[in-house]
Amino acid sequence: MAEERKQRMTATAAAAKIPKMVRANFTANLKAKEEGRPVAFSFIVNCYDEILRAMDIVPAWAESYSGICAAKRDAGKYLEKAESQNFSRSLCTYATCGLGFEYWRNELGGEMPPDAPWGGIARPDFILGTGQMLCDPRYKWPQAAQHYMQDVPAYIGGFYWPPYDENMDQREVENYYLKYAVDELKGAIAFIEKQTQKKMDWNKLEEITDLVDRTWDMFIDAYELRKARPTPMDTGDAMNTMVPLAFMLGTQEAYDFYKDLYDELKGRIDKKEGVAEDEKYRLLWGAGLPPWFALSDFQYFNNKGAVFPAERTYREAERIDRLDLPKLSDPLERIALRWMRYWTHWYDAARKRKGSIPEVERLIEYIEDYQIDGVVFHKAFSCRTWHSGILLQAQILKEVYREIPILVLEGDIVDISSYNEGATHLRIDAFIEVLENLKNKC
């Protein structure tokens, strides 16, 4: 049975709209399934957004559904189902939650598991995954899901970018990676055409690619308004407002959402409306997926005068004009190079600072642009690809930049058994004391 949970207050009207939008996404995939329209399991930042929208595929976002189960504190029953199939609890709990759900649905002969949050997620017609350096379950999750959906085909493309090398300019090998990525996108289109017996509309794909460019720009323009003092929105809201970028990219609705957010934040700045009543400390959410079952912890920070004007997490976009993109007529090349240049955007800065790395340069940029006093990381035990490097980032940040206060919280994204609210709040209290002492010395 789901536990009672505290409702987190949002600072912005935009963030308050998100639960309804997320629910509409899942209602859409359930309805599409009933109507016989194609539904695909897909994954966050998979680079298929434009292709899915151009081919009228209804996405069912696998990680998003696990996050919903976690936020409703109702994921434990799916994690236990996965464990009964010998999936370790230490694997990605987005994946094990989803696999437990599919195992249970298969046990029920394809029927939706009872009391599934928000009515469940549609059984897909096919699965679209991408192997990327940001998430290792991207290959094995779809393959493992096929144990319980053996009639559901999967396409898993590779999508990589040049790794960082302090002695090499990534642009020297960029064309090799670009060609590979474009071939993988072509493979995804051929796979979908085979499954749906419908050809790609290339003009529509180009229009949607233009729309995504504009959405990235509007997203960054809105988020950069948070540099204001007091900040009009913090990470507690951003963990909601990332939804259109992550799960609705390529739709007019996503662009309009960030335009409305921009207008709302401008209004809050004009009226000097901040997140906290008395903004004392400005923090950066340095890295780490959030504990979805404990987003009220952001409120706990706010009540102590600590706000998060910026975060690394879910900021998977950059203004297009900062990526120095050449003019390309092929929409697949545009999609691939935009993503590649986004990930390599901080390489040049890292090479200029001895001992640094791109992810740390990104943190330094945010620390300076948003006038940050301290950095908070969240280290989720079940996410190895990203979270295993958090302690190294924190160490390098202090070595190459300055002795900035750092708090590393530990927990998980879905598994609530890893969370202790009292202990977490004690650590936050101690961190606030450090910030206060430093402020008094200045």
Coordinates of C-alpha atoms in Angstrom, one line a residue:
M1 CA 0.0 0.0 0.0
A2 CA 1.3 3.4 -0.9
E3 CA 2.4 5.5 2.1
E4 CA 1.0 9.0 2.8
R5 CA 3.4 11.6 1.6
K6 CA 3.8 15.3 2.0
Q7 CA 2.7 17.5 -0.9
R8 CA 5.5 19.8 -2.1
M9 CA 4.5 23.3 -2.7
T10 CA 5.5 24.7 -6.1
A11 CA 6.7 28.3 -6.6
T12 CA 5.4 28.7 -10.1
A13 CA 2.1 28.2 -11.8
A14 CA 4.0 26.4 -14.6
A15 CA 5.3 23.7 -12.3
A16 CA 1.8 23.2 -10.8
K17 CA 0.5 22.3 -14.3
I18 CA 2.9 19.4 -14.8
P19 CA 1.2 16.6 -12.9
K20 CA -1.9 17.1 -15.2
M21 CA 0.4 17.1 -18.3
V22 CA 2.2 13.9 -17.2
R23 CA -1.1 12.2 -16.6
A24 CA -2.3 13.3 -20.0
N25 CA 0.8 11.7 -21.6
F26 CA -0.1 8.3 -20.0
T27 CA -3.8 8.7 -20.8
A28 CA -2.7 9.3 -24.4
N29 CA -0.7 6.1 -24.7
L30 CA -3.5 4.0 -23.1
K31 CA -6.1 5.6 -25.4
A32 CA -3.9 5.1 -28.4
K33 CA -3.6 1.4 -27.6
E34 CA -7.4 1.1 -27.4
E35 CA -7.7 2.8 -30.7
G36 CA -5.1 0.7 -32.4
R37 CA -2.6 3.5 -33.0
P38 CA 1.1 2.5 -32.7
V39 CA 2.6 2.9 -29.2
A40 CA 6.3 2.6 -28.5
F41 CA 8.2 2.3 -25.3
S42 CA 10.8 5.0 -25.3
F43 CA 13.4 6.4 -23.0
I44 CA 14.4 9.9 -21.9
V45 CA 16.8 11.9 -24.2
N46 CA 16.9 9.0 -26.7
C47 CA 17.2 11.3 -29.8
Y48 CA 14.1 9.8 -31.4
D49 CA 11.8 12.7 -30.4
E50 CA 11.5 14.2 -33.8
I51 CA 11.2 10.8 -35.5
L52 CA 8.4 9.7 -33.2
R53 CA 6.4 12.8 -33.7
A54 CA 6.9 12.9 -37.5
M55 CA 5.7 9.3 -37.7
D56 CA 2.7 9.7 -35.4
I57 CA 4.0 7.2 -32.9
V58 CA 2.6 7.6 -29.4
P59 CA 5.5 7.3 -26.9
A60 CA 5.1 5.5 -23.6
W61 CA 7.9 6.7 -21.4
A62 CA 9.3 3.8 -19.4
E63 CA 11.5 5.8 -16.9
S64 CA 8.7 8.3 -16.4
Y65 CA 6.3 5.7 -15.3
S66 CA 8.8 4.3 -12.8
G67 CA 9.3 7.9 -11.5
I68 CA 5.5 8.2 -11.1
C69 CA 5.3 5.0 -9.1
A70 CA 8.2 6.3 -6.9
A71 CA 6.6 9.7 -6.4
K72 CA 3.4 8.0 -5.3
R73 CA 5.5 5.8 -3.0
D74 CA 4.0 2.8 -4.7
A75 CA 7.0 1.3 -6.5
G76 CA 7.9 -1.4 -3.9
K77 CA 5.5 -4.0 -5.2
Y78 CA 7.1 -3.8 -8.7
L79 CA 10.7 -3.9 -7.3
E80 CA 9.7 -7.0 -5.3
K81 CA 8.3 -8.7 -8.4
A82 CA 11.6 -7.9 -10.2
E83 CA 13.6 -9.4 -7.3
S84 CA 11.5 -12.5 -7.5
Q85 CA 12.9 -12.9 -11.1
N86 CA 16.5 -12.5 -9.7
F87 CA 17.0 -8.9 -10.8
S88 CA 19.1 -7.4 -8.2
R89 CA 17.8 -4.4 -6.2
S90 CA 21.1 -2.7 -6.9
L91 CA 20.4 -2.5 -10.7
C92 CA 18.8 0.7 -12.0
T93 CA 15.5 1.0 -10.1
Y94 CA 13.8 2.7 -13.0
A95 CA 14.5 -0.5 -15.0
T96 CA 13.7 -3.0 -12.2
C97 CA 10.5 -1.1 -11.4
G98 CA 9.5 -1.4 -15.1
L99 CA 10.6 -5.0 -15.4
G100 CA 8.6 -6.0 -12.3
F101 CA 5.6 -4.3 -13.8
E102 CA 6.0 -6.2 -17.1
Y103 CA 6.6 -9.5 -15.3
W104 CA 3.4 -9.0 -13.3
R105 CA 1.4 -8.0 -16.4
N106 CA 2.7 -11.1 -18.2
E107 CA 1.7 -13.2 -15.2
L108 CA -1.9 -11.8 -15.6
G109 CA -2.0 -12.8 -19.3
G110 CA -1.5 -9.2 -20.5
E111 CA -3.9 -7.6 -18.1
M112 CA -2.9 -4.4 -16.3
P113 CA -1.6 -5.1 -12.8
P114 CA -4.2 -4.2 -10.1
D115 CA -4.1 -0.6 -8.7
A116 CA -1.4 0.5 -11.1
P117 CA -0.7 4.2 -10.5
W118 CA -2.6 6.4 -13.0
G119 CA -4.1 3.4 -14.7
G120 CA -0.7 1.9 -15.8
I121 CA 1.3 2.2 -19.0
A122 CA 0.2 0.8 -22.3
R123 CA 1.7 -2.5 -23.5
P124 CA 3.9 -1.3 -26.4
D125 CA 3.8 -2.4 -30.1
F126 CA 7.6 -2.0 -30.2
I127 CA 10.5 -0.7 -28.1
L128 CA 12.9 2.0 -29.1
G129 CA 16.1 2.2 -27.1
T130 CA 19.4 4.0 -27.5
G131 CA 22.7 2.9 -26.0
Q132 CA 24.4 6.1 -24.8
M133 CA 27.3 6.9 -22.5
L134 CA 24.8 8.5 -20.1
C135 CA 22.9 5.3 -19.1
D136 CA 24.0 1.7 -19.3
P137 CA 20.5 0.0 -19.0
R138 CA 19.6 1.4 -22.3
Y139 CA 20.7 -1.9 -24.0
K140 CA 19.7 -4.5 -21.4
W141 CA 16.4 -3.0 -20.2
P142 CA 14.6 -3.5 -23.5
Q143 CA 16.1 -6.9 -24.0
A144 CA 15.1 -8.0 -20.5
A145 CA 11.6 -6.6 -21.0
Q146 CA 11.2 -8.9 -24.1
H147 CA 11.3 -11.9 -21.7
Y148 CA 7.8 -10.8 -20.7
M149 CA 6.7 -9.4 -24.1
Q150 CA 8.2 -11.9 -26.5
D151 CA 6.0 -10.7 -29.4
V152 CA 7.2 -7.0 -29.1
P153 CA 10.2 -6.2 -31.3
A154 CA 12.9 -3.8 -30.2
Y155 CA 15.3 -1.5 -32.0
I156 CA 18.3 -0.4 -29.9
G157 CA 20.5 2.1 -31.7
G158 CA 23.9 3.3 -30.6
F159 CA 24.3 7.1 -30.1
Y160 CA 27.7 8.3 -29.0
W161 CA 29.8 11.4 -29.0
P162 CA 33.6 11.8 -28.9
P163 CA 35.0 11.1 -25.4
Y164 CA 36.9 13.8 -23.7
D165 CA 40.7 13.8 -24.3
E166 CA 42.7 16.7 -22.9
N167 CA 45.3 16.2 -25.7
M168 CA 42.9 16.1 -28.7
D169 CA 40.3 18.4 -30.3
Q170 CA 37.1 16.4 -30.5
R171 CA 36.3 18.1 -33.8
E172 CA 39.1 16.0 -35.4
V173 CA 37.0 12.9 -35.1
E174 CA 33.5 14.4 -35.0
N175 CA 32.5 13.4 -38.5
Y176 CA 33.1 9.7 -37.8
Y177 CA 30.7 9.9 -34.8
L178 CA 28.2 11.9 -36.9
K179 CA 28.1 9.4 -39.7
Y180 CA 27.6 6.6 -37.2
A181 CA 24.8 8.4 -35.4
V182 CA 23.0 9.3 -38.6
D183 CA 23.2 5.6 -39.7
E184 CA 21.6 4.6 -36.4
L185 CA 18.8 7.1 -36.8
K186 CA 18.2 5.8 -40.4
G187 CA 18.0 2.3 -38.8
A188 CA 15.4 3.5 -36.4
I189 CA 13.3 5.0 -39.2
A190 CA 13.6 1.8 -41.3
F191 CA 12.5 -0.3 -38.2
I192 CA 9.5 1.9 -37.5
E193 CA 8.5 1.9 -41.2
K194 CA 8.5 -1.9 -41.1
Q195 CA 6.4 -2.0 -37.9
T196 CA 3.9 0.5 -39.0
Q197 CA 3.9 0.1 -42.8
K198 CA 4.1 3.8 -43.0
K199 CA 6.8 5.9 -44.7
M200 CA 8.6 8.8 -43.0
D201 CA 7.3 12.3 -43.9
W202 CA 10.6 14.1 -44.4
N203 CA 9.1 17.5 -44.7
K204 CA 7.3 17.0 -41.4
L205 CA 10.5 15.8 -39.8
E206 CA 12.3 18.9 -40.9
E207 CA 9.6 21.2 -39.5
I208 CA 9.7 19.3 -36.1
T209 CA 13.5 19.6 -36.0
D210 CA 13.1 23.4 -36.4
L211 CA 10.6 23.4 -33.6
V212 CA 12.9 21.5 -31.3
D213 CA 15.7 24.0 -32.0
R214 CA 13.3 26.8 -30.9
T215 CA 12.2 24.8 -27.9
W216 CA 15.8 24.4 -26.7
D217 CA 16.3 28.1 -27.0
M218 CA 13.2 29.0 -25.2
F219 CA 13.9 26.5 -22.4
I220 CA 17.4 28.0 -21.8
D221 CA 16.1 31.6 -22.1
A222 CA 13.5 30.8 -19.4
Y223 CA 15.9 29.0 -17.1
E224 CA 18.5 31.7 -17.3
L225 CA 16.0 34.2 -15.8
R226 CA 16.6 32.3 -12.6
K227 CA 19.9 34.2 -12.2
A228 CA 17.9 37.0 -10.7
R229 CA 17.9 37.7 -7.0
P230 CA 15.7 36.5 -5.4
T231 CA 15.5 33.6 -7.8
P232 CA 11.9 33.3 -9.1
M233 CA 12.1 29.4 -9.5
D234 CA 14.4 26.7 -8.0
T235 CA 15.2 23.1 -8.6
G236 CA 12.2 21.9 -6.7
D237 CA 10.1 23.3 -9.5
A238 CA 12.6 22.4 -12.2
M239 CA 12.2 18.7 -11.4
N240 CA 8.7 19.2 -12.7
T241 CA 9.3 21.7 -15.5
M242 CA 11.7 19.4 -17.2
V243 CA 8.8 17.2 -18.4
P244 CA 8.0 19.0 -21.7
L245 CA 11.7 19.0 -22.6
A246 CA 12.2 15.3 -21.7
F247 CA 8.9 13.8 -22.7
M248 CA 7.1 16.2 -25.0
L249 CA 9.9 17.5 -27.2
G250 CA 8.9 18.0 -30.8
T251 CA 5.4 19.3 -29.9
Q252 CA 4.1 22.8 -30.0
E253 CA 2.8 22.3 -26.5
A254 CA 6.4 21.9 -25.2
Y255 CA 7.5 25.2 -26.8
D256 CA 4.4 27.0 -25.6
F257 CA 5.0 25.7 -22.0
Y258 CA 8.5 27.3 -21.9
K259 CA 7.2 30.6 -23.5
D260 CA 4.6 30.7 -20.7
L261 CA 7.3 29.9 -18.1
Y262 CA 9.5 32.7 -19.5
D263 CA 6.6 35.2 -19.2
E264 CA 5.7 34.0 -15.7
L265 CA 9.3 34.2 -14.4
K266 CA 9.7 37.7 -15.9
G267 CA 6.6 38.8 -14.0
R268 CA 7.9 37.3 -10.8
I269 CA 11.2 39.1 -11.2
D270 CA 9.5 42.4 -11.8
K271 CA 7.5 41.9 -8.6
K272 CA 10.6 40.6 -6.8
E273 CA 8.8 37.3 -5.9
G274 CA 11.3 34.7 -4.8
V275 CA 11.1 31.0 -3.9
A276 CA 12.1 31.6 -0.2
E277 CA 10.7 34.4 2.0
D278 CA 14.3 35.4 2.9
E279 CA 16.8 34.2 0.3
K280 CA 20.0 33.6 2.3
Y281 CA 21.9 30.9 0.4
R282 CA 22.1 30.1 -3.3
L283 CA 22.8 26.5 -4.1
L284 CA 23.5 24.4 -7.2
W285 CA 22.0 20.9 -7.6
G286 CA 25.4 19.7 -8.9
A287 CA 24.4 16.3 -10.2
G288 CA 22.2 13.3 -9.5
L289 CA 18.7 12.2 -10.2
P290 CA 16.3 13.3 -7.4
P291 CA 14.7 11.0 -4.9
W292 CA 11.2 11.2 -6.5
F293 CA 9.5 10.1 -3.2
A294 CA 11.1 12.9 -1.3
L295 CA 10.8 16.1 -3.4
S296 CA 9.5 17.8 -0.3
D297 CA 13.2 18.0 0.8
F298 CA 13.5 21.0 -1.6
Q299 CA 10.9 22.7 0.5
Y300 CA 12.9 21.9 3.6
F301 CA 15.9 23.8 2.0
N302 CA 13.6 26.7 1.1
N303 CA 12.3 27.0 4.6
K304 CA 15.8 27.6 5.8
G305 CA 16.4 30.4 3.2
A306 CA 18.3 28.1 0.8
V307 CA 17.3 28.1 -2.9
F308 CA 18.5 26.3 -6.0
P309 CA 18.7 28.8 -8.9
A310 CA 20.3 26.2 -11.1
E311 CA 20.8 22.4 -11.5
R312 CA 22.8 20.2 -13.8
T313 CA 20.1 17.5 -13.7
Y314 CA 17.6 17.5 -16.6
R315 CA 19.2 20.5 -18.2
E316 CA 19.7 18.5 -21.4
A317 CA 19.7 21.5 -23.8
E318 CA 21.8 24.6 -24.7
R319 CA 21.1 27.6 -26.8
I320 CA 21.5 26.6 -30.4
D321 CA 23.7 29.6 -31.2
R322 CA 26.2 28.5 -28.5
L323 CA 26.8 25.2 -30.2
D324 CA 28.5 26.6 -33.3
L325 CA 26.5 24.3 -35.6
P326 CA 27.1 24.5 -39.3
K327 CA 24.1 24.8 -41.7
L328 CA 22.9 21.3 -42.5
S329 CA 20.0 20.5 -44.7
D330 CA 19.6 16.8 -43.6
P331 CA 17.4 16.8 -40.5
L332 CA 19.0 13.6 -39.2
E333 CA 22.5 15.2 -39.4
R334 CA 21.0 18.2 -37.5
I335 CA 19.5 16.0 -34.8
A336 CA 22.8 14.1 -34.4
L337 CA 25.2 17.0 -34.4
R338 CA 23.0 19.1 -32.1
W339 CA 23.2 16.3 -29.5
M340 CA 26.9 15.7 -30.0
R341 CA 27.8 19.4 -29.7
Y342 CA 25.7 19.7 -26.6
W343 CA 27.7 16.9 -24.9
T344 CA 31.1 18.3 -26.1
H345 CA 30.2 21.9 -25.3
W346 CA 32.4 22.1 -22.2
Y347 CA 35.4 20.3 -23.7
D348 CA 37.3 23.4 -24.8
A349 CA 36.9 25.0 -21.3
A350 CA 38.2 21.9 -19.6
R351 CA 41.4 21.8 -21.7
K352 CA 42.1 25.4 -20.7
R353 CA 42.1 24.6 -16.9
K354 CA 44.7 22.1 -15.8
G355 CA 43.3 19.1 -14.1
S356 CA 39.7 19.9 -14.9
I357 CA 37.1 17.8 -16.8
P358 CA 34.0 19.0 -18.9
E359 CA 31.4 18.1 -16.2
V360 CA 33.3 20.2 -13.6
E361 CA 33.6 23.1 -16.1
R362 CA 29.9 23.0 -16.5
L363 CA 29.4 23.3 -12.7
I364 CA 31.9 26.2 -12.5
E365 CA 30.0 28.0 -15.3
Y366 CA 26.7 27.7 -13.3
I367 CA 28.4 28.6 -10.0
E368 CA 29.7 31.9 -11.5
D369 CA 26.6 32.7 -13.6
Y370 CA 24.1 32.0 -10.8
Q371 CA 26.2 33.4 -7.9
I372 CA 26.2 30.0 -6.1
D373 CA 27.3 29.6 -2.4
G374 CA 27.3 25.8 -2.2
V375 CA 26.8 22.6 -4.2
V376 CA 24.5 19.7 -3.4
F377 CA 24.8 16.3 -5.1
H378 CA 22.5 13.4 -4.8
K379 CA 24.2 10.0 -5.1
A380 CA 21.6 7.4 -6.0
F381 CA 23.0 3.9 -5.3
S382 CA 21.2 2.2 -8.2
C383 CA 22.5 4.5 -11.0
R384 CA 26.1 3.7 -11.7
T385 CA 26.7 5.5 -15.0
W386 CA 26.3 9.0 -13.7
H387 CA 26.2 8.8 -9.9
S388 CA 29.4 6.8 -9.6
G389 CA 31.4 9.8 -10.8
I390 CA 29.8 12.3 -8.4
L391 CA 32.5 12.1 -5.7
L392 CA 35.2 12.6 -8.3
Q393 CA 33.5 15.7 -9.7
A394 CA 33.2 17.1 -6.1
Q395 CA 36.9 16.5 -5.5
I396 CA 38.0 18.0 -8.8
L397 CA 35.8 21.0 -8.3
K398 CA 37.5 21.8 -5.1
E399 CA 41.0 21.1 -6.5
V400 CA 40.7 23.2 -9.7
Y401 CA 38.3 25.9 -8.6
R402 CA 37.9 26.7 -4.9
E403 CA 36.9 25.4 -1.5
I404 CA 33.2 25.7 -2.0
P405 CA 30.9 23.9 0.5
I406 CA 29.6 20.6 -0.9
L407 CA 26.9 18.3 0.4
V408 CA 26.5 14.8 -1.0
L409 CA 23.2 13.2 -0.1
E410 CA 22.8 9.5 -0.6
G411 CA 19.7 7.5 -1.5
D412 CA 17.9 6.4 -4.6
I413 CA 15.5 7.5 -7.3
V414 CA 12.8 4.9 -6.8
D415 CA 13.6 2.7 -3.9
I416 CA 12.3 4.4 -0.8
S417 CA 13.8 1.8 1.5
S418 CA 17.1 3.7 1.0
Y419 CA 15.6 6.9 2.5
N420 CA 15.6 8.3 6.0
E421 CA 13.9 11.7 6.2
G422 CA 15.2 12.5 9.7
A423 CA 18.8 11.7 8.9
T424 CA 18.6 13.6 5.6
H425 CA 17.2 16.7 7.4
L426 CA 20.0 16.5 10.0
R427 CA 22.6 16.5 7.2
I428 CA 20.9 19.5 5.5
D429 CA 20.8 21.3 8.9
A430 CA 24.6 20.8 9.3
F431 CA 25.2 22.0 5.7
I432 CA 23.2 25.2 6.4
E433 CA 25.3 25.8 9.5
V434 CA 28.5 25.6 7.3
L435 CA 27.0 28.1 4.9
E436 CA 26.0 30.4 7.7
N437 CA 29.4 30.3 9.3
L438 CA 31.1 31.1 6.0
K439 CA 28.7 34.0 5.4
N440 CA 29.5 35.4 8.9
K441 CA 33.2 35.3 8.1
C442 CA 32.8 37.4 4.9

